[in-house]
């Protein structure tokens, strides 16, 4: 049994979660957690709401509110959506009401400060004259200095590269749309270049033990080949956020991109405390055998695969992530999900109208794991009607009918002994035993042709085969609908291969 800590990237509480959000880190982390627990592993699935993000006060201004009520409003909606989709974490921290989060962030900041891993530098910063404020991340919008795609002030969603301080091209203040001027500001910085060799060794070892997705591997190779790794600012002058816990730094807060990794540790500690032993988090995060798996969107690649491992290396004594699992963008009817344009399907609203398992199943089939993919209502309806109701439900109905007919609706005992006896019969007949595992519900081989062994006579019906552009289950080859003359009906109103829909039709 292995201990796992599974995380999903912290969402900004500036709106509800849409299907694009759900299809990525949240569903992936939940599916892995369920799988590992079925395999008998010890798993903690943790996360937190990024309530100190500068996206929160921006959203608050848009809706005529203030930051704290806005974070509470949308944080509640996000948690409700995750619960409706059966994707909620074992522990999900709400930092504005949980002091442990702030305690952990400031504690590990001080560890790094006292060890000399951090520096103070004078850096350029955008300043909006009409708004009389410095602009960071959500407060400034322009074009990425590397790929020219639209970007906010820190990380480009398209290429994932961090923007230099005041490096954004054609910047505009998001509040008044004015082009800002550039000033200098004293900020605390974490230099990454001194960690280059340690990071490269970590990446090589982690990728040798587990598969990292190709685009993330290519991203890391390109970043390291580009030149010196950047000095990363971890503080900013602002009135909203976790304060820098140093004298002389009043009015400065710690950047949420610095805080993230400590937020995962704090959530693990809160879960351990809820389970009766808070110190357990430290054993998990210091044991090299613990496997930490981070699920993220590709635009978070720099923080999770470069910055945060470097912070852990600088702090020392803590376990690095075993795997960082990225996903691409999930589009809606061919276009990017957009809150501002209203081009989105909100998870909370949608999950009140559809079955959560049906949506999870469809998102697993179409999710953007390695390439961008698309959600369409037609394809979702096809999945429900063709794959679930039309095939899986019909197959389940067949099994239940046969169980009722042959065993009085009771699962028979001695199935293992019966299977052993069947294998022995096959072996005595000169054929190899059939494979173990789920088999055709019909339970009997098709007639053998002369010279064919029993194994070759019996079709292998599981797993069902996929065919066509829309995933559909093939029928059981030996249990398909019986042949009948055109225009005739089946004699029985309930046969093993009749679907629930057809039975309802006949009843009407």
CSV table of C-alpha atoms in Angstrom, one decimal:
chain,number,residue,atom,x,y,z
A,1,UNK,CA,0.0,0.0,0.0
A,2,UNK,CA,1.3,3.4,-1.0
A,3,UNK,CA,0.4,6.8,0.5
A,4,UNK,CA,-0.8,9.4,-2.1
A,5,UNK,CA,-1.7,13.1,-1.9
A,6,UNK,CA,-3.8,14.0,-4.9
A,7,UNK,CA,-4.4,17.7,-5.6
A,8,UNK,CA,-6.3,19.8,-8.2
A,9,UNK,CA,-5.3,23.3,-9.2
A,10,UNK,CA,-6.9,25.9,-6.9
A,11,UNK,CA,-9.8,27.7,-8.7
A,12,UNK,CA,-10.4,31.4,-8.5
A,13,UNK,CA,-13.7,32.2,-6.8
A,14,UNK,CA,-14.6,34.8,-9.4
A,15,UNK,CA,-17.5,32.7,-10.8
A,16,UNK,CA,-19.0,29.3,-10.9
A,17,UNK,CA,-17.2,26.3,-12.4
A,18,UNK,CA,-18.1,25.6,-16.0
A,19,UNK,CA,-17.8,22.3,-17.9
A,20,UNK,CA,-14.3,23.3,-19.1
A,21,UNK,CA,-13.1,23.5,-15.5
A,22,UNK,CA,-14.8,20.2,-14.5
A,23,UNK,CA,-13.4,18.3,-17.5
A,24,UNK,CA,-9.8,19.0,-16.4
A,25,UNK,CA,-8.1,18.9,-13.0
A,26,UNK,CA,-11.3,18.2,-10.9
A,27,UNK,CA,-12.5,15.2,-12.8
A,28,UNK,CA,-9.0,13.8,-13.3
A,29,UNK,CA,-8.1,14.1,-9.6
A,30,UNK,CA,-11.3,12.5,-8.6
A,31,UNK,CA,-11.0,9.6,-11.0
A,32,UNK,CA,-7.4,8.9,-9.9
A,33,UNK,CA,-8.4,9.0,-6.2
A,34,UNK,CA,-11.2,6.5,-6.8
A,35,UNK,CA,-9.0,4.2,-8.8
A,36,UNK,CA,-6.2,4.2,-6.2
A,37,UNK,CA,-8.6,3.5,-3.4
A,38,UNK,CA,-10.0,0.6,-5.3
A,39,UNK,CA,-6.5,-0.7,-5.6
A,40,UNK,CA,-6.1,-0.5,-1.8
A,41,UNK,CA,-3.8,2.6,-1.5
A,42,UNK,CA,-4.0,5.3,1.2
A,43,UNK,CA,-5.1,8.5,-0.6
A,44,UNK,CA,-5.8,12.1,0.5
A,45,UNK,CA,-7.5,14.3,-2.1
A,46,UNK,CA,-7.1,17.9,-1.1
A,47,UNK,CA,-7.4,21.4,-2.6
A,48,UNK,CA,-8.4,24.9,-1.7
A,49,UNK,CA,-10.1,28.0,-3.2
A,50,UNK,CA,-7.7,30.7,-4.4
A,51,UNK,CA,-9.5,33.4,-2.3
A,52,UNK,CA,-6.5,35.7,-2.0
A,53,UNK,CA,-6.2,36.0,-5.8
A,54,UNK,CA,-6.3,39.5,-7.4
A,55,UNK,CA,-9.1,38.1,-9.7
A,56,UNK,CA,-11.4,38.3,-6.7
A,57,UNK,CA,-11.4,42.1,-6.1
A,58,UNK,CA,-11.6,42.6,-9.9
A,59,UNK,CA,-14.8,40.5,-10.0
A,60,UNK,CA,-16.1,42.2,-6.9
A,61,UNK,CA,-15.8,45.6,-8.6
A,62,UNK,CA,-17.7,44.2,-11.6
A,63,UNK,CA,-20.7,43.1,-9.6
A,64,UNK,CA,-20.7,46.0,-7.2
A,65,UNK,CA,-19.4,44.2,-4.1
A,66,UNK,CA,-16.2,43.8,-2.1
A,67,UNK,CA,-13.7,41.0,-2.1
A,68,UNK,CA,-14.6,38.9,0.9
A,69,UNK,CA,-18.4,38.6,0.1
A,70,UNK,CA,-17.5,37.8,-3.5
A,71,UNK,CA,-15.0,35.1,-2.5
A,72,UNK,CA,-17.6,33.6,-0.2
A,73,UNK,CA,-20.4,33.7,-2.8
A,74,UNK,CA,-18.5,32.1,-5.6
A,75,UNK,CA,-16.6,29.7,-3.3
A,76,UNK,CA,-19.9,28.3,-2.1
A,77,UNK,CA,-21.1,27.9,-5.6
A,78,UNK,CA,-17.9,26.1,-6.6
A,79,UNK,CA,-18.1,23.7,-3.7
A,80,UNK,CA,-21.8,23.0,-4.5
A,81,UNK,CA,-20.9,22.3,-8.1
A,82,UNK,CA,-18.2,19.9,-7.2
A,83,UNK,CA,-20.6,18.1,-4.8
A,84,UNK,CA,-23.2,17.9,-7.5
A,85,UNK,CA,-20.7,16.3,-9.9
A,86,UNK,CA,-19.4,13.9,-7.2
A,87,UNK,CA,-15.9,15.5,-7.5
A,88,UNK,CA,-15.5,17.1,-4.1
A,89,UNK,CA,-12.2,16.8,-2.3
A,90,UNK,CA,-11.6,15.1,1.0
A,91,UNK,CA,-10.7,18.5,2.3
A,92,UNK,CA,-11.2,21.9,0.4
A,93,UNK,CA,-9.8,24.9,2.3
A,94,UNK,CA,-11.5,28.2,2.3
A,95,UNK,CA,-8.4,30.5,3.2
A,96,UNK,CA,-10.4,33.6,4.2
A,97,UNK,CA,-12.0,31.7,7.0
A,98,UNK,CA,-9.3,29.1,7.8
A,99,UNK,CA,-6.2,30.7,9.5
A,100,UNK,CA,-4.2,27.5,9.0
A,101,UNK,CA,-3.7,28.4,5.3
A,102,UNK,CA,-2.2,31.8,6.2
A,103,UNK,CA,-0.1,30.2,9.0
A,104,UNK,CA,1.5,27.7,6.6
A,105,UNK,CA,2.2,30.3,3.8
A,106,UNK,CA,3.9,32.7,6.2
A,107,UNK,CA,5.7,30.0,8.1
A,108,UNK,CA,7.3,28.6,4.9
A,109,UNK,CA,8.0,32.1,3.6
A,110,UNK,CA,10.0,32.8,6.8
A,111,UNK,CA,11.9,29.5,6.4
A,112,UNK,CA,13.0,30.5,2.9
A,113,UNK,CA,13.8,34.1,4.0
A,114,UNK,CA,15.9,33.1,6.9
A,115,UNK,CA,17.8,30.5,4.7
A,116,UNK,CA,18.8,33.2,2.2
A,117,UNK,CA,16.9,31.7,-0.7
A,118,UNK,CA,15.0,34.9,-1.4
A,119,UNK,CA,16.3,38.3,-2.6
A,120,UNK,CA,15.0,41.9,-2.7
A,121,UNK,CA,15.1,43.6,-6.1
A,122,UNK,CA,13.9,46.8,-7.7
A,123,UNK,CA,11.7,45.7,-10.5
A,124,UNK,CA,9.6,47.5,-13.2
A,125,UNK,CA,5.8,47.5,-12.6
A,126,UNK,CA,2.9,48.8,-14.5
A,127,UNK,CA,1.1,51.8,-12.9
A,128,UNK,CA,-2.3,53.2,-14.0
A,129,UNK,CA,-2.5,56.9,-13.5
A,130,UNK,CA,-6.3,57.3,-13.6
A,131,UNK,CA,-6.8,54.5,-11.2
A,132,UNK,CA,-3.7,55.4,-9.1
A,133,UNK,CA,-2.7,51.8,-8.6
A,134,UNK,CA,0.0,49.3,-9.6
A,135,UNK,CA,-1.2,46.7,-12.0
A,136,UNK,CA,-0.5,42.9,-11.6
A,137,UNK,CA,-1.9,39.8,-13.2
A,138,UNK,CA,-5.7,40.2,-13.4
A,139,UNK,CA,-5.5,44.0,-13.3
A,140,UNK,CA,-3.6,44.3,-16.7
A,141,UNK,CA,-4.3,42.8,-20.0
A,142,UNK,CA,-2.2,42.7,-23.2
A,143,UNK,CA,-0.3,40.4,-25.5
A,144,UNK,CA,2.2,37.7,-24.4
A,145,UNK,CA,5.7,38.9,-25.0
A,146,UNK,CA,6.6,35.4,-26.3
A,147,UNK,CA,3.7,34.2,-28.5
A,148,UNK,CA,1.7,37.4,-28.9
A,149,UNK,CA,-1.5,35.7,-27.8
A,150,UNK,CA,-3.9,37.7,-25.4
A,151,UNK,CA,-2.6,37.4,-21.8
A,152,UNK,CA,-3.0,38.7,-18.3
A,153,UNK,CA,0.1,40.1,-16.5
A,154,UNK,CA,1.7,36.9,-15.1
A,155,UNK,CA,1.2,33.7,-17.1
A,156,UNK,CA,0.1,33.3,-20.7
A,157,UNK,CA,-2.7,30.8,-21.1
A,158,UNK,CA,-1.6,29.9,-24.6
A,159,UNK,CA,2.1,29.1,-24.2
A,160,UNK,CA,2.3,28.9,-20.4
A,161,UNK,CA,5.4,31.1,-20.1
A,162,UNK,CA,5.7,33.7,-17.3
A,163,UNK,CA,5.8,37.3,-18.4
A,164,UNK,CA,8.7,39.5,-17.3
A,165,UNK,CA,7.7,42.2,-14.8
A,166,UNK,CA,6.1,44.9,-17.0
A,167,UNK,CA,7.0,42.7,-20.0
A,168,UNK,CA,3.4,42.4,-21.4
A,169,UNK,CA,3.0,43.9,-24.9
A,170,UNK,CA,0.3,46.5,-25.5
A,171,UNK,CA,-0.8,46.5,-21.9
A,172,UNK,CA,-4.2,48.1,-20.8
A,173,UNK,CA,-5.6,48.5,-17.3
A,174,UNK,CA,-8.6,46.2,-17.0
A,175,UNK,CA,-10.6,48.8,-15.1
A,176,UNK,CA,-10.3,51.9,-17.3
A,177,UNK,CA,-8.7,50.5,-20.4
A,178,UNK,CA,-5.9,53.1,-20.2
A,179,UNK,CA,-2.3,52.2,-21.2
A,180,UNK,CA,-0.2,52.2,-18.0
A,181,UNK,CA,3.1,53.8,-17.4
A,182,UNK,CA,6.1,51.9,-16.0
A,183,UNK,CA,7.6,52.5,-12.6
A,184,UNK,CA,10.0,50.7,-10.3
A,185,UNK,CA,9.0,48.9,-7.1
A,186,UNK,CA,10.9,47.0,-4.4
A,187,UNK,CA,9.8,43.4,-4.4
A,188,UNK,CA,10.9,40.1,-2.9
A,189,UNK,CA,12.1,37.6,-5.5
A,190,UNK,CA,12.9,33.9,-5.7
A,191,UNK,CA,15.8,33.3,-8.2
A,192,UNK,CA,15.3,30.1,-10.1
A,193,UNK,CA,18.6,29.8,-12.0
A,194,UNK,CA,20.6,28.6,-9.0
A,195,UNK,CA,18.1,25.6,-8.9
A,196,UNK,CA,18.6,24.7,-12.5
A,197,UNK,CA,20.6,21.5,-12.0
A,198,UNK,CA,18.4,20.3,-9.1
A,199,UNK,CA,15.3,20.9,-11.1
A,200,UNK,CA,16.7,19.1,-14.2
A,201,UNK,CA,17.6,16.1,-12.0
A,202,UNK,CA,14.2,16.1,-10.4
A,203,UNK,CA,12.4,16.2,-13.8
A,204,UNK,CA,14.6,13.4,-15.2
A,205,UNK,CA,13.9,11.2,-12.2
A,206,UNK,CA,10.2,11.9,-12.0
A,207,UNK,CA,9.7,11.3,-15.7
A,208,UNK,CA,11.6,8.0,-15.5
A,209,UNK,CA,9.2,6.7,-12.9
A,210,UNK,CA,5.9,8.0,-14.4
A,211,UNK,CA,4.8,9.2,-17.7
A,212,UNK,CA,4.5,13.0,-18.0
A,213,UNK,CA,2.3,14.2,-20.9
A,214,UNK,CA,4.3,15.2,-24.0
A,215,UNK,CA,3.4,18.8,-24.1
A,216,UNK,CA,4.6,19.4,-20.6
A,217,UNK,CA,7.8,17.6,-21.3
A,218,UNK,CA,8.3,19.7,-24.4
A,219,UNK,CA,7.5,22.9,-22.4
A,220,UNK,CA,10.1,22.1,-19.8
A,221,UNK,CA,12.7,21.4,-22.4
A,222,UNK,CA,12.0,24.6,-24.2
A,223,UNK,CA,12.1,26.6,-21.0
A,224,UNK,CA,15.4,25.2,-19.9
A,225,UNK,CA,16.9,25.8,-23.4
A,226,UNK,CA,15.6,29.4,-23.6
A,227,UNK,CA,18.3,30.7,-21.3
A,228,UNK,CA,18.6,31.5,-17.6
A,229,UNK,CA,15.6,30.6,-15.6
A,230,UNK,CA,13.7,33.8,-14.5
A,231,UNK,CA,13.8,35.5,-11.2
A,232,UNK,CA,10.3,35.2,-9.9
A,233,UNK,CA,8.6,38.0,-7.9
A,234,UNK,CA,6.7,36.6,-4.9
A,235,UNK,CA,5.5,39.8,-3.3
A,236,UNK,CA,3.5,42.8,-4.5
A,237,UNK,CA,2.3,46.1,-3.1
A,238,UNK,CA,-1.4,45.6,-2.6
A,239,UNK,CA,-4.1,45.8,0.1
A,240,UNK,CA,-5.7,42.4,-0.5
A,241,UNK,CA,-3.8,39.2,0.2
A,242,UNK,CA,-1.6,37.4,2.8
A,243,UNK,CA,0.7,40.1,4.4
A,244,UNK,CA,4.5,39.8,4.0
A,245,UNK,CA,5.4,38.9,7.7
A,246,UNK,CA,8.5,41.1,7.9
A,247,UNK,CA,9.0,44.5,9.4
A,248,UNK,CA,9.2,47.3,6.9
A,249,UNK,CA,7.1,45.5,4.4
A,250,UNK,CA,3.7,46.8,5.5
A,251,UNK,CA,1.3,47.2,2.6
A,252,UNK,CA,2.9,44.3,0.7
A,253,UNK,CA,1.3,40.9,0.2
A,254,UNK,CA,2.6,37.4,-0.8
A,255,UNK,CA,1.8,36.4,-4.4
A,256,UNK,CA,-0.7,33.6,-4.6
A,257,UNK,CA,1.5,31.8,-7.1
A,258,UNK,CA,4.1,31.6,-4.3
A,259,UNK,CA,1.4,30.5,-1.8
A,260,UNK,CA,0.0,27.6,-3.8
A,261,UNK,CA,2.3,24.7,-2.8
A,262,UNK,CA,1.9,25.6,0.9
A,263,UNK,CA,-1.8,25.7,0.4
A,264,UNK,CA,-1.7,22.0,-0.6
A,265,UNK,CA,0.3,21.3,2.6
A,266,UNK,CA,-2.1,23.2,4.7
A,267,UNK,CA,-5.1,21.4,3.3
A,268,UNK,CA,-3.4,18.1,4.0
A,269,UNK,CA,-2.8,19.2,7.6
A,270,UNK,CA,-6.4,20.2,8.0
A,271,UNK,CA,-7.6,16.8,6.7
A,272,UNK,CA,-5.1,15.1,9.1
A,273,UNK,CA,-6.5,17.2,12.0
A,274,UNK,CA,-10.0,16.3,11.0
A,275,UNK,CA,-9.0,12.6,11.1
A,276,UNK,CA,-7.5,13.0,14.6
A,277,UNK,CA,-3.8,13.4,14.0
A,278,UNK,CA,-2.6,16.8,12.6
A,279,UNK,CA,1.0,15.7,12.7
A,280,UNK,CA,0.3,13.1,10.0
A,281,UNK,CA,0.6,15.7,7.3
A,282,UNK,CA,4.3,16.2,8.1
A,283,UNK,CA,4.9,12.5,7.9
A,284,UNK,CA,3.3,12.4,4.5
A,285,UNK,CA,5.1,15.5,3.1
A,286,UNK,CA,8.5,14.4,4.4
A,287,UNK,CA,8.3,10.7,3.4
A,288,UNK,CA,10.1,10.2,0.1
A,289,UNK,CA,7.8,7.2,-0.6
A,290,UNK,CA,4.7,9.4,-0.6
A,291,UNK,CA,3.5,10.1,-4.1
A,292,UNK,CA,2.1,13.6,-4.6
A,293,UNK,CA,0.2,14.0,-7.9
A,294,UNK,CA,-0.9,17.5,-9.1
A,295,UNK,CA,-3.7,17.9,-11.7
A,296,UNK,CA,-3.6,21.2,-13.5
A,297,UNK,CA,-4.5,23.1,-16.7
A,298,UNK,CA,-1.5,23.5,-19.0
A,299,UNK,CA,-1.4,27.3,-18.2
A,300,UNK,CA,-0.3,26.4,-14.7
A,301,UNK,CA,2.7,24.4,-15.9
A,302,UNK,CA,5.3,26.9,-14.7
A,303,UNK,CA,4.0,27.1,-11.2
A,304,UNK,CA,3.5,23.4,-10.6
A,305,UNK,CA,6.4,21.9,-12.6
A,306,UNK,CA,9.1,24.6,-12.1
A,307,UNK,CA,8.4,27.2,-9.4
A,308,UNK,CA,6.9,25.0,-6.7
A,309,UNK,CA,9.4,22.1,-7.0
A,310,UNK,CA,12.2,24.7,-6.8
A,311,UNK,CA,10.6,26.2,-3.6
A,312,UNK,CA,10.4,22.7,-2.1
A,313,UNK,CA,14.1,22.1,-3.0
A,314,UNK,CA,15.1,25.4,-1.5
A,315,UNK,CA,13.1,24.6,1.7
A,316,UNK,CA,14.6,21.1,1.9
A,317,UNK,CA,13.2,18.1,3.7
A,318,UNK,CA,9.8,18.0,1.8
A,319,UNK,CA,8.6,15.5,-0.9
A,320,UNK,CA,8.5,16.7,-4.5
A,321,UNK,CA,5.5,15.8,-6.7
A,322,UNK,CA,5.8,12.4,-8.3
A,323,UNK,CA,3.7,13.6,-11.3
A,324,UNK,CA,2.2,16.8,-12.7
A,325,UNK,CA,-0.8,15.9,-14.9
A,326,UNK,CA,-1.8,18.6,-17.4
A,327,UNK,CA,-4.9,19.0,-19.6
A,328,UNK,CA,-5.6,21.2,-22.5
A,329,UNK,CA,-8.6,23.6,-23.2
A,330,UNK,CA,-12.0,22.1,-23.5
A,331,UNK,CA,-14.1,24.1,-26.0
A,332,UNK,CA,-17.8,24.6,-26.2
A,333,UNK,CA,-19.4,24.0,-29.7
A,334,UNK,CA,-16.0,24.7,-31.2
A,335,UNK,CA,-15.2,28.0,-29.3
A,336,UNK,CA,-13.4,28.7,-26.1
A,337,UNK,CA,-15.5,28.9,-22.9
A,338,UNK,CA,-15.9,32.6,-22.2
A,339,UNK,CA,-17.5,34.0,-19.1
A,340,UNK,CA,-17.5,37.6,-20.5
A,341,UNK,CA,-19.3,36.5,-23.7
A,342,UNK,CA,-21.6,34.2,-21.8
A,343,UNK,CA,-20.3,31.3,-23.9
A,344,UNK,CA,-20.3,28.7,-21.1
A,345,UNK,CA,-22.3,25.9,-19.6
A,346,UNK,CA,-22.2,26.3,-15.8
A,347,UNK,CA,-21.6,23.1,-13.9
A,348,UNK,CA,-24.1,23.9,-11.1
A,349,UNK,CA,-27.0,24.6,-13.5
A,350,UNK,CA,-26.2,21.8,-15.8
A,351,UNK,CA,-25.8,19.2,-13.1
A,352,UNK,CA,-29.3,20.0,-11.7
A,353,UNK,CA,-30.7,19.0,-15.1
A,354,UNK,CA,-28.6,15.9,-16.0
A,355,UNK,CA,-27.4,12.8,-14.3
A,356,UNK,CA,-23.9,13.4,-12.7
A,357,UNK,CA,-22.7,9.9,-13.7
A,358,UNK,CA,-23.8,10.5,-17.3
A,359,UNK,CA,-21.9,13.8,-17.5
A,360,UNK,CA,-18.8,12.3,-15.8
A,361,UNK,CA,-18.8,9.4,-18.3
A,362,UNK,CA,-19.1,11.8,-21.2
A,363,UNK,CA,-16.3,14.1,-19.9
A,364,UNK,CA,-14.1,11.1,-19.4
A,365,UNK,CA,-14.7,10.1,-23.1
A,366,UNK,CA,-14.1,13.6,-24.5
A,367,UNK,CA,-11.9,15.3,-21.9
A,368,UNK,CA,-8.9,17.3,-23.3
A,369,UNK,CA,-6.2,15.2,-21.7
A,370,UNK,CA,-3.6,15.5,-24.5
A,371,UNK,CA,-5.2,17.9,-27.0
A,372,UNK,CA,-7.9,20.4,-27.1
A,373,UNK,CA,-11.3,18.9,-27.4
A,374,UNK,CA,-14.9,20.0,-27.8
A,375,UNK,CA,-18.2,19.7,-25.9
A,376,UNK,CA,-21.4,19.7,-27.8
A,377,UNK,CA,-24.9,19.0,-26.6
A,378,UNK,CA,-25.6,16.7,-29.5
A,379,UNK,CA,-22.6,14.5,-28.7
A,380,UNK,CA,-23.6,14.4,-25.0
A,381,UNK,CA,-27.1,13.4,-25.9
A,382,UNK,CA,-25.7,10.7,-28.2
A,383,UNK,CA,-23.5,9.4,-25.4
A,384,UNK,CA,-26.5,9.1,-23.1
A,385,UNK,CA,-29.0,7.6,-25.6
A,386,UNK,CA,-26.6,5.4,-27.5
A,387,UNK,CA,-23.8,4.3,-25.1
A,388,UNK,CA,-25.6,4.4,-21.8
A,389,UNK,CA,-29.3,3.8,-22.4
A,390,UNK,CA,-28.9,2.0,-25.7
A,391,UNK,CA,-26.1,-0.3,-24.9
A,392,UNK,CA,-25.0,-0.5,-21.3
A,393,UNK,CA,-28.5,-0.3,-20.0
A,394,UNK,CA,-29.6,-3.0,-22.4
A,395,UNK,CA,-26.7,-5.2,-21.5
A,396,UNK,CA,-27.5,-4.7,-17.7
A,397,UNK,CA,-31.1,-5.5,-18.4
A,398,UNK,CA,-30.1,-8.7,-20.2
A,399,UNK,CA,-27.9,-9.8,-17.3
A,400,UNK,CA,-30.7,-9.1,-14.8
A,401,UNK,CA,-33.3,-11.0,-16.9
A,402,UNK,CA,-31.0,-14.0,-17.2
A,403,UNK,CA,-30.4,-13.9,-13.4
A,404,UNK,CA,-34.1,-13.8,-12.8
A,405,UNK,CA,-34.9,-16.6,-15.2
A,406,UNK,CA,-32.1,-19.0,-14.2
A,407,UNK,CA,-31.3,-18.1,-10.6
A,408,UNK,CA,-34.5,-16.5,-9.2
A,409,UNK,CA,-32.8,-13.1,-9.1
A,410,UNK,CA,-30.1,-14.3,-6.7
A,411,UNK,CA,-26.4,-14.3,-7.6
A,412,UNK,CA,-25.4,-17.9,-7.3
A,413,UNK,CA,-22.7,-19.1,-4.9
A,414,UNK,CA,-19.8,-21.1,-6.1
A,415,UNK,CA,-19.1,-19.1,-9.2
A,416,UNK,CA,-15.3,-19.6,-8.8
A,417,UNK,CA,-15.8,-23.4,-8.6
A,418,UNK,CA,-18.1,-23.3,-11.6
A,419,UNK,CA,-15.5,-21.4,-13.6
A,420,UNK,CA,-12.7,-23.8,-12.6
A,421,UNK,CA,-14.9,-26.7,-13.7
A,422,UNK,CA,-15.6,-25.0,-17.1
A,423,UNK,CA,-11.9,-24.4,-17.7
A,424,UNK,CA,-11.3,-28.0,-16.9
A,425,UNK,CA,-13.9,-29.1,-19.4
A,426,UNK,CA,-12.3,-26.9,-22.1
A,427,UNK,CA,-8.9,-28.4,-21.3
A,428,UNK,CA,-10.3,-32.0,-21.5
A,429,UNK,CA,-11.8,-31.2,-24.9
A,430,UNK,CA,-8.4,-30.2,-26.2
A,431,UNK,CA,-8.8,-26.4,-26.2
A,432,UNK,CA,-7.2,-23.8,-24.0
A,433,UNK,CA,-9.2,-22.5,-21.0
A,434,UNK,CA,-11.2,-19.3,-21.8
A,435,UNK,CA,-9.8,-16.1,-20.3
A,436,UNK,CA,-11.0,-15.2,-16.8
A,437,UNK,CA,-13.1,-12.0,-16.2
A,438,UNK,CA,-16.5,-10.8,-17.4
A,439,UNK,CA,-18.0,-13.0,-20.1
A,440,UNK,CA,-21.0,-13.0,-22.4
A,441,UNK,CA,-24.2,-13.0,-20.4
A,442,UNK,CA,-25.7,-15.6,-22.7
A,443,UNK,CA,-23.5,-18.2,-21.0
A,444,UNK,CA,-23.2,-20.7,-23.8
A,445,UNK,CA,-20.8,-21.1,-26.8
A,446,UNK,CA,-22.0,-20.9,-30.3
A,447,UNK,CA,-22.1,-24.1,-32.3
A,448,UNK,CA,-18.6,-25.4,-33.1
A,449,UNK,CA,-17.6,-25.9,-36.6
A,450,UNK,CA,-15.8,-29.1,-37.4
A,451,UNK,CA,-12.2,-29.0,-36.4
A,452,UNK,CA,-12.6,-25.9,-34.2
A,453,UNK,CA,-11.7,-25.9,-30.5
A,454,UNK,CA,-14.3,-24.8,-27.9
A,455,UNK,CA,-12.2,-21.6,-27.3
A,456,UNK,CA,-12.3,-20.6,-30.9
A,457,UNK,CA,-16.0,-21.4,-31.0
A,458,UNK,CA,-16.8,-19.1,-28.1
A,459,UNK,CA,-16.6,-15.4,-28.9
A,460,UNK,CA,-14.8,-13.0,-26.6
A,461,UNK,CA,-17.5,-10.4,-25.8
A,462,UNK,CA,-15.8,-8.3,-23.2
A,463,UNK,CA,-14.7,-5.6,-23.2
A,464,UNK,CA,-17.2,-4.2,-25.6
A,465,UNK,CA,-15.7,-2.8,-28.8
A,466,UNK,CA,-15.9,0.8,-29.8
A,467,UNK,CA,-16.8,1.8,-33.4
A,468,UNK,CA,-17.7,4.9,-35.3
A,469,UNK,CA,-16.9,8.6,-34.7
A,470,UNK,CA,-19.2,8.7,-31.7
A,471,UNK,CA,-18.3,6.0,-29.1
A,472,UNK,CA,-20.9,3.2,-29.1
A,473,UNK,CA,-20.9,-0.2,-27.6
A,474,UNK,CA,-21.1,-3.2,-29.9
A,475,UNK,CA,-23.7,-5.8,-29.1
A,476,UNK,CA,-22.7,-9.1,-27.5
A,477,UNK,CA,-21.9,-11.2,-30.6
A,478,UNK,CA,-23.5,-14.3,-29.2
A,479,UNK,CA,-26.4,-12.5,-27.5
A,480,UNK,CA,-27.6,-10.1,-30.3
A,481,UNK,CA,-31.2,-9.7,-31.2
A,482,UNK,CA,-32.7,-12.8,-32.7
A,483,UNK,CA,-33.4,-12.8,-36.4
A,484,UNK,CA,-37.0,-12.3,-37.4
A,485,UNK,CA,-39.0,-11.5,-40.5
A,486,UNK,CA,-39.4,-7.9,-41.4
A,487,UNK,CA,-42.5,-6.3,-39.8
A,488,UNK,CA,-43.0,-8.9,-37.1
A,489,UNK,CA,-42.8,-8.4,-33.4
A,490,UNK,CA,-41.2,-10.4,-30.7
A,491,UNK,CA,-43.5,-12.9,-29.0
A,492,UNK,CA,-42.5,-11.9,-25.5
A,493,UNK,CA,-43.0,-8.4,-24.1
A,494,UNK,CA,-39.7,-8.9,-22.1
A,495,UNK,CA,-36.8,-10.6,-23.7
A,496,UNK,CA,-33.1,-10.4,-22.6
A,497,UNK,CA,-32.3,-8.1,-25.5
A,498,UNK,CA,-35.3,-5.7,-25.2
A,499,UNK,CA,-34.4,-2.1,-24.2
A,500,UNK,CA,-36.3,-0.3,-21.4
A,501,UNK,CA,-37.4,2.3,-24.0
A,502,UNK,CA,-39.0,-0.3,-26.2
A,503,UNK,CA,-40.8,-2.0,-23.3
A,504,UNK,CA,-42.2,1.4,-22.3
A,505,UNK,CA,-43.4,1.9,-25.8
A,506,UNK,CA,-45.2,-1.5,-25.8
A,507,UNK,CA,-46.8,-0.8,-22.4
A,508,UNK,CA,-48.3,2.5,-23.8
